[in-house]
PDB file of C-alpha atoms in Angstrom:
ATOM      1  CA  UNK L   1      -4.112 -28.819 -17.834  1.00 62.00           C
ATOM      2  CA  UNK L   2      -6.947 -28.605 -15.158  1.00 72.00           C
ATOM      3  CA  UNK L   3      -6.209 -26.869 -11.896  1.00 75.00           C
ATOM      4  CA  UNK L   4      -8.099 -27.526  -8.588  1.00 81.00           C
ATOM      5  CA  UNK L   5      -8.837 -25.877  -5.218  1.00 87.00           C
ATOM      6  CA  UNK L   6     -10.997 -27.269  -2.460  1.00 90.00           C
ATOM      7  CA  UNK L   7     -12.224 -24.675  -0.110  1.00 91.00           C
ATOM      8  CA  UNK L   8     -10.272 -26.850   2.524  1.00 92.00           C
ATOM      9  CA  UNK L   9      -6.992 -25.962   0.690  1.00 91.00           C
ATOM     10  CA  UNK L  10      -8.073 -22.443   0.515  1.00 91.00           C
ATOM     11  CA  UNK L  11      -9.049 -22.867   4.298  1.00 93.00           C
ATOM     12  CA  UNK L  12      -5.765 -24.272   5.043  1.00 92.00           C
ATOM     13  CA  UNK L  13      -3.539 -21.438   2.463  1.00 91.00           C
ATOM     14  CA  UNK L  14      -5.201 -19.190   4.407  1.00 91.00           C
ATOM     15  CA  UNK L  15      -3.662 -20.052   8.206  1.00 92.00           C
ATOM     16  CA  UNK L  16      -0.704 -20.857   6.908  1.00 91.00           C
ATOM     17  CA  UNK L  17      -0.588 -17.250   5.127  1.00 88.00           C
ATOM     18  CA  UNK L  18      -1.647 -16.173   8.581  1.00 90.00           C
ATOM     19  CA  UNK L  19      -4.790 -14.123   7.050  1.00 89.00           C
ATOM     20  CA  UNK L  20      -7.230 -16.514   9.527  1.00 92.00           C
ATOM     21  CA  UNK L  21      -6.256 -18.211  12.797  1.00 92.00           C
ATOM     22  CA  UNK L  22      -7.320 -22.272  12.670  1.00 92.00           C
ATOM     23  CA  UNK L  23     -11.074 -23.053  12.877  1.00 92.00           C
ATOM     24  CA  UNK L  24     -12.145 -19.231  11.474  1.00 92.00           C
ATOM     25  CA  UNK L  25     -13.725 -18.465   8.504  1.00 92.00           C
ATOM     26  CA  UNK L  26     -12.062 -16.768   5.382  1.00 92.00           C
ATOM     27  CA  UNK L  27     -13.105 -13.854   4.523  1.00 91.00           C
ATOM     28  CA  UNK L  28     -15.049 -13.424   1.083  1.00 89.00           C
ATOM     29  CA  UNK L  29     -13.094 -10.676   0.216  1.00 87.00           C
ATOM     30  CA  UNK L  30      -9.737 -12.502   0.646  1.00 87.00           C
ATOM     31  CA  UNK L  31     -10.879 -15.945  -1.101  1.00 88.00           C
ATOM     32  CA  UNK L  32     -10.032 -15.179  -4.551  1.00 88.00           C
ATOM     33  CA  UNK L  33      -6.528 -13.921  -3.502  1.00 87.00           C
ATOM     34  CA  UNK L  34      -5.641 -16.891  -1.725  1.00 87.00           C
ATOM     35  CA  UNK L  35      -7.173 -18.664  -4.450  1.00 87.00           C
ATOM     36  CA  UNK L  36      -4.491 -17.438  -6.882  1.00 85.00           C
ATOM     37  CA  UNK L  37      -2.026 -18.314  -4.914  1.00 85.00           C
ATOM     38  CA  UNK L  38      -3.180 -21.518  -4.907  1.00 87.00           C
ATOM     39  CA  UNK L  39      -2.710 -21.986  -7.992  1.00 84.00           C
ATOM     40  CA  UNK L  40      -0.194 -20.246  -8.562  1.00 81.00           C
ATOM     41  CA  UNK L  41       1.945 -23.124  -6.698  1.00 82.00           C
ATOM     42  CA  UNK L  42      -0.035 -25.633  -8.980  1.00 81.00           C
ATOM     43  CA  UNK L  43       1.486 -24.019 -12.191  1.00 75.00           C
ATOM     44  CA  UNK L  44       4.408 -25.684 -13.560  1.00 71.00           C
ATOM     45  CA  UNK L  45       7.588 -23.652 -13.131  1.00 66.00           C
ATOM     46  CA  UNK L  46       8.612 -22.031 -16.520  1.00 59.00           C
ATOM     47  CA  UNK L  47      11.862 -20.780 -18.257  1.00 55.00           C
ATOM     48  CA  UNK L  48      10.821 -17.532 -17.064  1.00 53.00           C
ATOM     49  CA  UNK L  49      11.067 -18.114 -13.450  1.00 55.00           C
ATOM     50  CA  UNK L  50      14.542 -19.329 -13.963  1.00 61.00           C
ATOM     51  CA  UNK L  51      14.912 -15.388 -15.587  1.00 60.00           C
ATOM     52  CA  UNK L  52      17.812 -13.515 -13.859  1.00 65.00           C
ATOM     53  CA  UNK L  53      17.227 -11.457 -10.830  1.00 71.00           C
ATOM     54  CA  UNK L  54      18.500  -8.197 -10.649  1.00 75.00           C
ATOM     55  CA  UNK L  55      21.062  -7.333  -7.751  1.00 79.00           C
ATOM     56  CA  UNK L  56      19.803  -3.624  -7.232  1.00 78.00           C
ATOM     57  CA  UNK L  57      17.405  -1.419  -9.862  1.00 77.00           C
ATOM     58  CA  UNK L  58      17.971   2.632  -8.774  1.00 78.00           C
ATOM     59  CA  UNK L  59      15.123   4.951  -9.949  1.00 75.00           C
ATOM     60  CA  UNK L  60      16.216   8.171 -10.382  1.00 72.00           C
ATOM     61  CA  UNK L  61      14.475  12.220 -10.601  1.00 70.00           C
ATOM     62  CA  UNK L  62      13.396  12.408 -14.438  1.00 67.00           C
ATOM     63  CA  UNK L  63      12.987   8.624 -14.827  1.00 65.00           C
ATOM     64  CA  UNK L  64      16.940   7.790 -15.338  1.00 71.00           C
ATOM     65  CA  UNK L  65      16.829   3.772 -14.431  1.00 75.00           C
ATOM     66  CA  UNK L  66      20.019   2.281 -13.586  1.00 78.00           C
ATOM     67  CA  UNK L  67      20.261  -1.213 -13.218  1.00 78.00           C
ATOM     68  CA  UNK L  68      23.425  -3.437 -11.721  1.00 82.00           C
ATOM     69  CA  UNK L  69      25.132  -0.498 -11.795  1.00 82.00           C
ATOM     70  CA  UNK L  70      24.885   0.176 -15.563  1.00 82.00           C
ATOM     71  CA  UNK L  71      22.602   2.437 -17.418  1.00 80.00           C
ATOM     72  CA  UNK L  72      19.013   1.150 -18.520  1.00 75.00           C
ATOM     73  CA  UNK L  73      19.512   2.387 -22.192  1.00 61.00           C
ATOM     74  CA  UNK L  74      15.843   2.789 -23.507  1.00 58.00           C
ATOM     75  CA  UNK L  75      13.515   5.633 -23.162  1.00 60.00           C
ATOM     76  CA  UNK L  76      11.355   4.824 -20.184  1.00 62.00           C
ATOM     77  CA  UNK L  77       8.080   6.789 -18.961  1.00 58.00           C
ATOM     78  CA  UNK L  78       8.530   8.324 -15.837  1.00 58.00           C
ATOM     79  CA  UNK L  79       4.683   9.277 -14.733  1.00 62.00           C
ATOM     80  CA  UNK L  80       4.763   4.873 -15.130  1.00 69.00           C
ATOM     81  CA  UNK L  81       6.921   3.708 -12.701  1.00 71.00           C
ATOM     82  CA  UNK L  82       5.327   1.736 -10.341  1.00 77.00           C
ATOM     83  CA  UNK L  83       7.714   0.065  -7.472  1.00 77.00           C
ATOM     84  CA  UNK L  84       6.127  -2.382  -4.805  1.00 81.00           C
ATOM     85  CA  UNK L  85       8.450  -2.870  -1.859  1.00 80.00           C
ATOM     86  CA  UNK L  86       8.746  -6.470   0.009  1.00 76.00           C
ATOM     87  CA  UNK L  87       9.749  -5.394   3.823  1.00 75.00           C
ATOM     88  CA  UNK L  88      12.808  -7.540   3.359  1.00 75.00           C
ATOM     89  CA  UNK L  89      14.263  -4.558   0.715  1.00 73.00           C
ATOM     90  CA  UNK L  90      13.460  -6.533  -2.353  1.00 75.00           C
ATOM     91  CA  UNK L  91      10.838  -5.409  -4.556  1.00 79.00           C
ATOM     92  CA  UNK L  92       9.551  -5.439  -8.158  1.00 80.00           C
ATOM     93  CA  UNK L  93       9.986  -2.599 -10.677  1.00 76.00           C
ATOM     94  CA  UNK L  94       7.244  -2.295 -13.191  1.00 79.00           C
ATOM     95  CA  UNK L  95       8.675   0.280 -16.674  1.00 71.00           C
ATOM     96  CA  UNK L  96       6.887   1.547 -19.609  1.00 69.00           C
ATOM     97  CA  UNK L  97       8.896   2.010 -22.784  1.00 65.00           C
ATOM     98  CA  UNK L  98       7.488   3.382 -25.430  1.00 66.00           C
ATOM     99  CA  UNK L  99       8.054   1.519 -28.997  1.00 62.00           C
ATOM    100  CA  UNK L 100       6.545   2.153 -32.276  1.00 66.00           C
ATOM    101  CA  UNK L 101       6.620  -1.531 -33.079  1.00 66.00           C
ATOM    102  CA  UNK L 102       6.684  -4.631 -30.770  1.00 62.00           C
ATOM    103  CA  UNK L 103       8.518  -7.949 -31.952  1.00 63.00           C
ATOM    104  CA  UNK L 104       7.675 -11.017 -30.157  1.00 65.00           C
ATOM    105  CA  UNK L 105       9.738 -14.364 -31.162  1.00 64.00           C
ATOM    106  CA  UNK L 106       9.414 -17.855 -30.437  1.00 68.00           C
ATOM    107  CA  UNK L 107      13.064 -19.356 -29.704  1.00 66.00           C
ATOM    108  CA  UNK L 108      14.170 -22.081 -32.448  1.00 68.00           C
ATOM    109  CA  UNK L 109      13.114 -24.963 -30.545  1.00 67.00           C
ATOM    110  CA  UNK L 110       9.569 -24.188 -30.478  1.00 58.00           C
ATOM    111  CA  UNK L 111       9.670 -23.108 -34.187  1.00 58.00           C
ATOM    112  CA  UNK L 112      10.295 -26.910 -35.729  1.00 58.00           C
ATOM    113  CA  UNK L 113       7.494 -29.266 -35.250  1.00 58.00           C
TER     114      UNK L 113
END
């Protein structure tokens, strides 16, 4: 799959993103992120944007995670945490949890040809 941006659609992402006012120039310095979000929106969705949303995630002193209401229960790096607040109060929480070993699985479907 081939995605495409004009500079007119990065032009026009731009005022309606409110970075430029109509008939300005963007900025080269914001291009490429308005770029992405370009296509971003051209990507098809995937099963993992269907993925549930947590109601509430509390961080607490020493790195105890609570999410829903219910324990995280894995060992999670503290010093890793990284939180990046929208203004509306939702946000996304970024963990690290350390493993010695990593299994990643394709579900059945995509197993048989």
């Amino acid at each position: 799959m081939r995605l495409t941006i004009t500079d007119a659609d990065i032009t026009a992402k731009a005022v309606e993103l409110g970075v430029i006012n109509a008939g300005e120039s963007v900025p080269p310095a914001q291009r490429s992120k308005i770029a992405a979000v370009l296509l971003r929106e051209q990507l098809p969705r995937t099963k993992r944007d269907d993925a549930p949303v947590a109601q509430s995630i509390v961080v607490q002193p020493g790195g105890g995670v609570e999410i829903d209401g219910r324990p995280f229960p894995w060992v999670i790096q503290a010093e890793t945490i990284e939180v990046t607040l929208d203004p509306s109060g939702s946000g996304l929480v970024r963990l690290t949890i350390p493993t010695l070993s990593v299994q990643i699985t394709k579900p059945e479907s995509e197993n048989t040809p």
